[in-house]
GROMACS .gro file of C-alpha atoms in nm:
model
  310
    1UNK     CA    1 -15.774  -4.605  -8.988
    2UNK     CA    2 -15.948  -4.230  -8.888
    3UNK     CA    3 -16.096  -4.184  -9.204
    4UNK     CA    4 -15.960  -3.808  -9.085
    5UNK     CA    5 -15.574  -3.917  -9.066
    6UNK     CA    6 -15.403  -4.074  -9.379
    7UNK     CA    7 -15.266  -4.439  -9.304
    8UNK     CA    8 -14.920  -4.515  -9.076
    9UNK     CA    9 -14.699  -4.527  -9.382
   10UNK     CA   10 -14.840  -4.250  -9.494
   11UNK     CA   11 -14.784  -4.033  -9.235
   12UNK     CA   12 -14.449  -4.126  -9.167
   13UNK     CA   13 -14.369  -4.093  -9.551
   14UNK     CA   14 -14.514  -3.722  -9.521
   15UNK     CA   15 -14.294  -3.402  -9.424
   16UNK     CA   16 -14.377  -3.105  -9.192
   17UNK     CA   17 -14.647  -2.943  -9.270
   18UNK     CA   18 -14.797  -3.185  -9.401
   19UNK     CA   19 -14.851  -3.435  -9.112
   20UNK     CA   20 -14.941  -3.156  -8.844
   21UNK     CA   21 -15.314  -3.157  -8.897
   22UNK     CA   22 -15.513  -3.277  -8.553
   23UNK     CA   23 -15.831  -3.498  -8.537
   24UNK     CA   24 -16.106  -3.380  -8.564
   25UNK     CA   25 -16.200  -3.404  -8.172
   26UNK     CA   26 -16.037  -3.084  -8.135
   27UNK     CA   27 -16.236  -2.906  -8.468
   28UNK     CA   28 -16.112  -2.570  -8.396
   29UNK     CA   29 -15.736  -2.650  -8.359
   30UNK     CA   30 -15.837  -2.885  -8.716
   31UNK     CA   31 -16.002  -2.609  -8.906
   32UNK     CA   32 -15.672  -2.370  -8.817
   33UNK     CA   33 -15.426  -2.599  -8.896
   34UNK     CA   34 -15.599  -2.723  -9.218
   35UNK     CA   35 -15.646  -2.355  -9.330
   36UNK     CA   36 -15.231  -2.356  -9.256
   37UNK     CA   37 -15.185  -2.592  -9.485
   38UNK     CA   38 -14.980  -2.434  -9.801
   39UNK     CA   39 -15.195  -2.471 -10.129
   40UNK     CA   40 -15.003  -2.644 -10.453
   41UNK     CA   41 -14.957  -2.448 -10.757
   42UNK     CA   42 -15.067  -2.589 -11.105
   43UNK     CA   43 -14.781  -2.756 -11.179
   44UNK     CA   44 -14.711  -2.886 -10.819
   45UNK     CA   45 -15.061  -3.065 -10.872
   46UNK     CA   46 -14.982  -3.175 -11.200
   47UNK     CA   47 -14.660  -3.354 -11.089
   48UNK     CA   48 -14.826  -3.474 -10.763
   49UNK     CA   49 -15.134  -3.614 -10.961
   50UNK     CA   50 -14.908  -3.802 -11.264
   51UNK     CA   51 -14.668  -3.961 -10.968
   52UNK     CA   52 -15.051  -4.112 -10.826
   53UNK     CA   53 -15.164  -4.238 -11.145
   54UNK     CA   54 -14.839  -4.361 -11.291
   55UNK     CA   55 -14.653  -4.491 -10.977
   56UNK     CA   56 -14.911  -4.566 -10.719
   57UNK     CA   57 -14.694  -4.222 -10.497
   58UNK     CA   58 -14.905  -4.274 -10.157
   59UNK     CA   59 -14.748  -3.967 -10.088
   60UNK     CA   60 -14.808  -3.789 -10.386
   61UNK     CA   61 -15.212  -3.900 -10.261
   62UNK     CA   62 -15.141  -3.789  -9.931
   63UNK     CA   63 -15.025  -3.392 -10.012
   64UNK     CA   64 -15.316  -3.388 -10.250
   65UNK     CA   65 -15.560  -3.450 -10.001
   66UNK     CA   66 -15.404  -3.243  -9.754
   67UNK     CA   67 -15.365  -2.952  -9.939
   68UNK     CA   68 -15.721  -2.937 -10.042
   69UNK     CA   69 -15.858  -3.015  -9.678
   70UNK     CA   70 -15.985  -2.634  -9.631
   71UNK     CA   71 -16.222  -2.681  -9.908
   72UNK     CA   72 -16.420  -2.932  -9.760
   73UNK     CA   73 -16.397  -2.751  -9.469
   74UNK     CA   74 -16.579  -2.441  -9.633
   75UNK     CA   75 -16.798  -2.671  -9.843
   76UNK     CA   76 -16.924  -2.864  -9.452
   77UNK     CA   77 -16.971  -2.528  -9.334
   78UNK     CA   78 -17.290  -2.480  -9.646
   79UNK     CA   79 -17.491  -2.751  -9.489
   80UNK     CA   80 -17.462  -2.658  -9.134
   81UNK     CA   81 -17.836  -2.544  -9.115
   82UNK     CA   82 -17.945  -2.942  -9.150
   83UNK     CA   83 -17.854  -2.985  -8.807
   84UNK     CA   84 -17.543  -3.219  -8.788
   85UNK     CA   85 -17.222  -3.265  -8.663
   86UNK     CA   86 -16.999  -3.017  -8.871
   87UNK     CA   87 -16.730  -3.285  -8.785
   88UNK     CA   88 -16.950  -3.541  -8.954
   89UNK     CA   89 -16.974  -3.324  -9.219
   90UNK     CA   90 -16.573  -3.252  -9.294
   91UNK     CA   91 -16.557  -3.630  -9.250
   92UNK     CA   92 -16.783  -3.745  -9.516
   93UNK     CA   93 -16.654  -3.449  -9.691
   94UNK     CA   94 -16.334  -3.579  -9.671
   95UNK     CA   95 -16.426  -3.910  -9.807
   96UNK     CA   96 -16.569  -3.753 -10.098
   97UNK     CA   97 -16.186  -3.578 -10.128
   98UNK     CA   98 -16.052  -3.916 -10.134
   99UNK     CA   99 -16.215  -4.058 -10.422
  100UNK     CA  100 -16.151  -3.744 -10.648
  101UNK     CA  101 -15.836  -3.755 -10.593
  102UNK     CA  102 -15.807  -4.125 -10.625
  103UNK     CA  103 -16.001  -4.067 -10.953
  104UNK     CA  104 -15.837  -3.742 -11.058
  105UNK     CA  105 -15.671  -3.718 -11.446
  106UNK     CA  106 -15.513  -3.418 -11.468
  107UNK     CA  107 -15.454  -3.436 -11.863
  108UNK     CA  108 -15.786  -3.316 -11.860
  109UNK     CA  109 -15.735  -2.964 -11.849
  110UNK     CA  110 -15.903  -2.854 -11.515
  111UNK     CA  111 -15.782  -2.836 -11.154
  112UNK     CA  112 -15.859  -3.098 -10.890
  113UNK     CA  113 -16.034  -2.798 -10.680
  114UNK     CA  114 -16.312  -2.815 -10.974
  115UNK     CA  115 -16.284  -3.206 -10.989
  116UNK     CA  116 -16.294  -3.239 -10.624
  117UNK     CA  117 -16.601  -3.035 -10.539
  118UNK     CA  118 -16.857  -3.285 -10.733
  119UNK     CA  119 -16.721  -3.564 -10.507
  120UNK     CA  120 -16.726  -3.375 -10.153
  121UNK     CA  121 -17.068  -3.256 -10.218
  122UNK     CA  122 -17.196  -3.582 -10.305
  123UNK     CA  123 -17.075  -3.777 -10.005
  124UNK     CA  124 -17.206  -3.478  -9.776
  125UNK     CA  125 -17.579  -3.479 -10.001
  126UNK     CA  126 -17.556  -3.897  -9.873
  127UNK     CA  127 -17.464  -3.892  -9.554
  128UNK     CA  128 -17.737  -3.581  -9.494
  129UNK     CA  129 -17.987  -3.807  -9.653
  130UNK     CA  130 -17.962  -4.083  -9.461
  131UNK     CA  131 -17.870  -3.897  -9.121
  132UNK     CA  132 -18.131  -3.614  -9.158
  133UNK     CA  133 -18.405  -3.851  -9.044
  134UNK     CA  134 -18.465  -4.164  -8.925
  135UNK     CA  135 -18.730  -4.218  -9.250
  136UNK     CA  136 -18.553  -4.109  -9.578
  137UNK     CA  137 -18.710  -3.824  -9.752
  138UNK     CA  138 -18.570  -3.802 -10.054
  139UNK     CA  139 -18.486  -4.106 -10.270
  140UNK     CA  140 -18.545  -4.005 -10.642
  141UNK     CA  141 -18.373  -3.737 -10.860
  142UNK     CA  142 -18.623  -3.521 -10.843
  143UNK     CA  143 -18.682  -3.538 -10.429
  144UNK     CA  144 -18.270  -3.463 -10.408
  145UNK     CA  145 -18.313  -3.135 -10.599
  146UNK     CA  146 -18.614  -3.078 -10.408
  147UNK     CA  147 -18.460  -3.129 -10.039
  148UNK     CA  148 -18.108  -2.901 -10.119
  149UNK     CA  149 -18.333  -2.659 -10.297
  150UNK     CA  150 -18.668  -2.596 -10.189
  151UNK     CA  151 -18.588  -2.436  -9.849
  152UNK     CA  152 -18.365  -2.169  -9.969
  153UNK     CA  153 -18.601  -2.089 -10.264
  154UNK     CA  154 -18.833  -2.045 -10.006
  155UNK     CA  155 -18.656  -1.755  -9.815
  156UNK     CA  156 -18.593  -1.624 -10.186
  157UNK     CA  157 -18.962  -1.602 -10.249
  158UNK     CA  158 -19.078  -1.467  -9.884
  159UNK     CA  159 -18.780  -1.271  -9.831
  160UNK     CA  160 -18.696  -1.380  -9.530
  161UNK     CA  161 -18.380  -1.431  -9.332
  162UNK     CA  162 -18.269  -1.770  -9.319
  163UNK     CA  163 -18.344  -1.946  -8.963
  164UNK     CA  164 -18.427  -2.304  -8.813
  165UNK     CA  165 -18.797  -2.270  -8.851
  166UNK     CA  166 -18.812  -2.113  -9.243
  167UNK     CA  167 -18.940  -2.451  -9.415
  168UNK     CA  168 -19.256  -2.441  -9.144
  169UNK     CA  169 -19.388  -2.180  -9.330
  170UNK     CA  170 -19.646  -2.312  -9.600
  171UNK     CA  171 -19.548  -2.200  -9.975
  172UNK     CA  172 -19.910  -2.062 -10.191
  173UNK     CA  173 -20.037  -2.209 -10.498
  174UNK     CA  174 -19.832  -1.946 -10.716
  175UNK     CA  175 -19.476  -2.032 -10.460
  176UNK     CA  176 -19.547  -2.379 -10.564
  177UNK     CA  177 -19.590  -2.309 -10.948
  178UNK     CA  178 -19.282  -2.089 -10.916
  179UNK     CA  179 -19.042  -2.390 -10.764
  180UNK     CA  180 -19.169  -2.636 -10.931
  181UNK     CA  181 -19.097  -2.445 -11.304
  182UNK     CA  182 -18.755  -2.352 -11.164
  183UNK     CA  183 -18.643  -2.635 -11.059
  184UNK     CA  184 -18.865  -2.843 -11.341
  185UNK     CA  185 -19.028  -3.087 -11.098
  186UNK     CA  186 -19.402  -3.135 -11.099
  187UNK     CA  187 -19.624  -2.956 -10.841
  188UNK     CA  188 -19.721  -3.280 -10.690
  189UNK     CA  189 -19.360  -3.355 -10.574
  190UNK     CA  190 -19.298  -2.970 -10.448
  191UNK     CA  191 -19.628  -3.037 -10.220
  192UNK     CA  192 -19.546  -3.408 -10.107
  193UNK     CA  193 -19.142  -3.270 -10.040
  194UNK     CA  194 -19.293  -2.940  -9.848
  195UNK     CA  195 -19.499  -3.186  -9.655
  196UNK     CA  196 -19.198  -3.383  -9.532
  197UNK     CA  197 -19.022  -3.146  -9.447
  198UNK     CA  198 -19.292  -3.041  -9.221
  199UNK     CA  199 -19.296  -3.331  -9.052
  200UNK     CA  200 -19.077  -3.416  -8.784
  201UNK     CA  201 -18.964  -3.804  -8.614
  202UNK     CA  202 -19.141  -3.939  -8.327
  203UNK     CA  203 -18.972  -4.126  -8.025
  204UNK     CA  204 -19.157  -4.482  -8.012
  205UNK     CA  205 -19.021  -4.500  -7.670
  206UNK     CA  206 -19.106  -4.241  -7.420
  207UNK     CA  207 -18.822  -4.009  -7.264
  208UNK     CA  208 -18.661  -4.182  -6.963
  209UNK     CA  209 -18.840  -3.855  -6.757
  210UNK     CA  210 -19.172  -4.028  -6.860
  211UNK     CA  211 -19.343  -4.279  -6.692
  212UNK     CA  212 -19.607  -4.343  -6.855
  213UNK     CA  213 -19.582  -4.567  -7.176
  214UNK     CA  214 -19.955  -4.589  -7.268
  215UNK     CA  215 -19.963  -4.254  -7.522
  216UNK     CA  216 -19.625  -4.371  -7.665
  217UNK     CA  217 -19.597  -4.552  -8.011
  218UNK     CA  218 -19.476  -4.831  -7.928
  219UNK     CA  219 -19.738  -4.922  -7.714
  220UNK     CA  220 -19.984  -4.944  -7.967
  221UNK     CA  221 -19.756  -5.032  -8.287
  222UNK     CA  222 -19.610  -5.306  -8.202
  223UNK     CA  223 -19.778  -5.605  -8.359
  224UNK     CA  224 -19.739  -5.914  -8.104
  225UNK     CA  225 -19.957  -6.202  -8.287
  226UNK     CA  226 -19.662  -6.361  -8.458
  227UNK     CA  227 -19.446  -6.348  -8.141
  228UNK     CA  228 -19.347  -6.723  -8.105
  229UNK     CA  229 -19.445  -6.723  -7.704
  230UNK     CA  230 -19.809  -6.569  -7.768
  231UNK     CA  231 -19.834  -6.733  -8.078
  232UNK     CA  232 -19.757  -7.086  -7.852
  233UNK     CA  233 -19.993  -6.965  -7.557
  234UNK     CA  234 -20.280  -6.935  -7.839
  235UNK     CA  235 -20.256  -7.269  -7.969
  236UNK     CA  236 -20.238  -7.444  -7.662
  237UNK     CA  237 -20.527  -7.239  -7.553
  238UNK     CA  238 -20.766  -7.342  -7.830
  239UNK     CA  239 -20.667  -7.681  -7.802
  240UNK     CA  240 -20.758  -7.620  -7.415
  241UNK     CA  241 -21.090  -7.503  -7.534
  242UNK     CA  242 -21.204  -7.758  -7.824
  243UNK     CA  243 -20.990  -8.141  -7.799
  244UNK     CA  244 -20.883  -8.083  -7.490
  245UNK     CA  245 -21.195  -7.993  -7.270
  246UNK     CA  246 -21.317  -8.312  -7.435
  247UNK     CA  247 -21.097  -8.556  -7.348
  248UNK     CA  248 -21.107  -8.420  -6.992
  249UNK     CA  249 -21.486  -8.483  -6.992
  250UNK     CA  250 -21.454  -8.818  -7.102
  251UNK     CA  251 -21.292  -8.918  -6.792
  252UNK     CA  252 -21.599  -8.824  -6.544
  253UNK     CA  253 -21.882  -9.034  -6.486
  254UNK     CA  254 -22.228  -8.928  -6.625
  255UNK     CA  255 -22.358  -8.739  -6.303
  256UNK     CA  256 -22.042  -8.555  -6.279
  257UNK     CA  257 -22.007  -8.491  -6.628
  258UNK     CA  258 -22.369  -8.312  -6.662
  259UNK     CA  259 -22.316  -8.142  -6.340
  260UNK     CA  260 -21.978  -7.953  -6.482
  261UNK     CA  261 -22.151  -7.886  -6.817
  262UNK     CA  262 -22.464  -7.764  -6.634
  263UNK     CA  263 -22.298  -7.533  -6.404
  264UNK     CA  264 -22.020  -7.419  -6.640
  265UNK     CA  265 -22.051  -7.491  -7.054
  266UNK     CA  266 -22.441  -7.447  -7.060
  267UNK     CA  267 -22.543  -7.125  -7.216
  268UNK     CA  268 -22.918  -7.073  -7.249
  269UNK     CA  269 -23.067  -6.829  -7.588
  270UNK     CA  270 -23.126  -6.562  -7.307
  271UNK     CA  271 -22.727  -6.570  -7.239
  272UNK     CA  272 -22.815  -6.701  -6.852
  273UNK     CA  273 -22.604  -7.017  -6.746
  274UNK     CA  274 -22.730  -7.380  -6.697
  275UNK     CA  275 -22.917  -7.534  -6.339
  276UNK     CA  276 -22.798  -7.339  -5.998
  277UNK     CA  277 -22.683  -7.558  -5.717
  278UNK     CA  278 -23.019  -7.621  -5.573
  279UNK     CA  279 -23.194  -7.708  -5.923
  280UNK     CA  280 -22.911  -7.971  -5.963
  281UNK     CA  281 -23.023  -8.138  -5.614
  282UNK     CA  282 -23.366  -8.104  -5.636
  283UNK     CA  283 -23.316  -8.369  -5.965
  284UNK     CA  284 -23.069  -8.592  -5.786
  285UNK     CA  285 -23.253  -8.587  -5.451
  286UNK     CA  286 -22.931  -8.454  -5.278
  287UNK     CA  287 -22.804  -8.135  -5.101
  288UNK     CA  288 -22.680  -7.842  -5.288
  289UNK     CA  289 -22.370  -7.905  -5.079
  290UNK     CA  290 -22.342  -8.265  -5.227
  291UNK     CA  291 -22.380  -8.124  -5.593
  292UNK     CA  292 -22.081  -7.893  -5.509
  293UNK     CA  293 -21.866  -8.170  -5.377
  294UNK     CA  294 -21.938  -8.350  -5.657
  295UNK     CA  295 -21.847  -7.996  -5.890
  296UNK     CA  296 -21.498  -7.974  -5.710
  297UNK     CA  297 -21.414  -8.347  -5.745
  298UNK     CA  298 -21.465  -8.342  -6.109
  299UNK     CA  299 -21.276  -8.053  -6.167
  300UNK     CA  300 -21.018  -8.173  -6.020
  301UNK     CA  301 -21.022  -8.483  -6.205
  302UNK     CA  302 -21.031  -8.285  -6.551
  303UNK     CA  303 -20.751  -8.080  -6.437
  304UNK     CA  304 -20.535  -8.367  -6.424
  305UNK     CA  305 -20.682  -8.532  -6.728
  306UNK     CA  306 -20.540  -8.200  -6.894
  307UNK     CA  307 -20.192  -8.197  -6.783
  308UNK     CA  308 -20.159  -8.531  -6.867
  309UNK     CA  309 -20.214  -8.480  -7.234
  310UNK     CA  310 -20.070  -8.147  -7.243
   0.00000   0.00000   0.00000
């Protein structure tokens, strides 16, 4: 179900005006027809709320709601300067709706206008908090009164007109005394919130427009020891390296054996290599040719010893 549109039964069980309100796609034509909508007197609400509560009325719940959409309508249109959808906003305003009137008891003396307006702000606070940024910024008590406060308080204190960029401009020492006594927070928690909101998310991929990857985040964030094909290609490389390279030298005969650790495992305390080519013959009384004959056959013969035992 549209969390915008009450359900099938509902609808049909609801008279003209009532079930004339658009989705939200079209927000214009919604905000008109919403602000259409005629509002219930006291004791239309009254009756309307006891029919919910005592009889389960879904239509009793569904003029309720309806008649109460323009206030979360004016309530979304307060937290525009967050940069979201204002749709989003009436949505998860409208959720908030929902549950007051779900919730609402009208023996207790007030209307569901006051009752409601807890509710819509609270699902709107939410879904800014966890929509604002990919990293939440605010998770305590504290950090909440902090993000819905400090920025206006801000424009209070500088006098400034209220625009996009207002929070980039650094509070002083006695700004940050002032907020943090007005809204009773510490000073630590005004700096760390004025900090955030500073801030601003990075792309760990590179725009589609870039080519180059290099200077992006991922490139150097991503942490690739534990991936199960390099983590595979490591062990089998050490065991290459130690076990391995042993068991292929155990299959060569003793000339070809010092020949490939001569001219390829043999480093000297000056970091130079083991015998050249011509040493090697000069000791076996044979060509340098001969010795590398002798250099490919063994390889050759350790390869296979390898993939063998692999």
């Amino acid at each position: 179900m549209d969390i915008m549109n009450l359900s099938r039964s509902t609808a049909v069980a609801i008279r003209d005006p009532w079930a004339l309100v658009p989705s939200l796609g079209n927000l214009d034509a919604y905000i008109a027809s919403v602000n259409r909508i005629p509002l219930l007197t006291a004791e239309e609400e009254g009756k309307l709320a006891r029919r919910l509560r005592e009889h389960q009325d879904v239509e009793a719940a569904g003029r309720l709601v309806l008649s109460h959409l323009r206030l979360v309508v004016s309530v979304a249109r307060q937290y525009l300067g967050y940069g979201l959808p204002q749709g989003d906003l009436i949505q998860e305003g409208n959720v908030g709706l929902m549950k007051a009137v779900k919730r609402f008891d009208p023996e207790q003396g007030v209307r569901l206008v006051s009752y409601a307006l807890h509710w819509i702000k609270a699902e709107i606070h939410e879904y800014i908090l966890k929509n604002w940024r990919m990293v939440k910024v605010a998770t305590t008590k504290a950090q909440r009164k902090l993000f819905f406060n400090l920025r206006s308080m801000k424009r209070q204190l500088k006098g400034e007109a209220a625009d996009a960029d207002t929070h980039r401009t650094s509070l002083t020492e006695a700004e940050i005394d002032t907020v943090a006594r007005e809204l009773n927070v510490k000073r630590e928690e005004v700096i760390e919130m004025e900090a955030r909101f500073a801030g601003c998310d990075v792309a760990l991929e590179p725009g589609s427009d870039e080519d180059d990857e290099s200077f992006a985040p991922i490139a150097y964030l991503a942490d690739d020891r534990q991936e199960p094909t390099r983590a595979l290609e490591a062990r089998a490389r050490d065991e290459l390296a130690g076990p391995g390279l042993l068991r292929a030298l155990d299959v060569l005969d003793a000339r070809s054996r010092r020949i490939v650790e001569e001219r390829w495992l043999k480093v000297n305390d000056d970091g130079s290599g083991g015998m050249t080519l011509h040493e090697l013959a000069a000791e076996y009384g044979v060509s340098a040719e001969r010795i590398r004959q002798i250099e490919v056959a063994a390889m050759k013969k350790m390869k296979k010893a390898l993939v063998e035992t692999a």
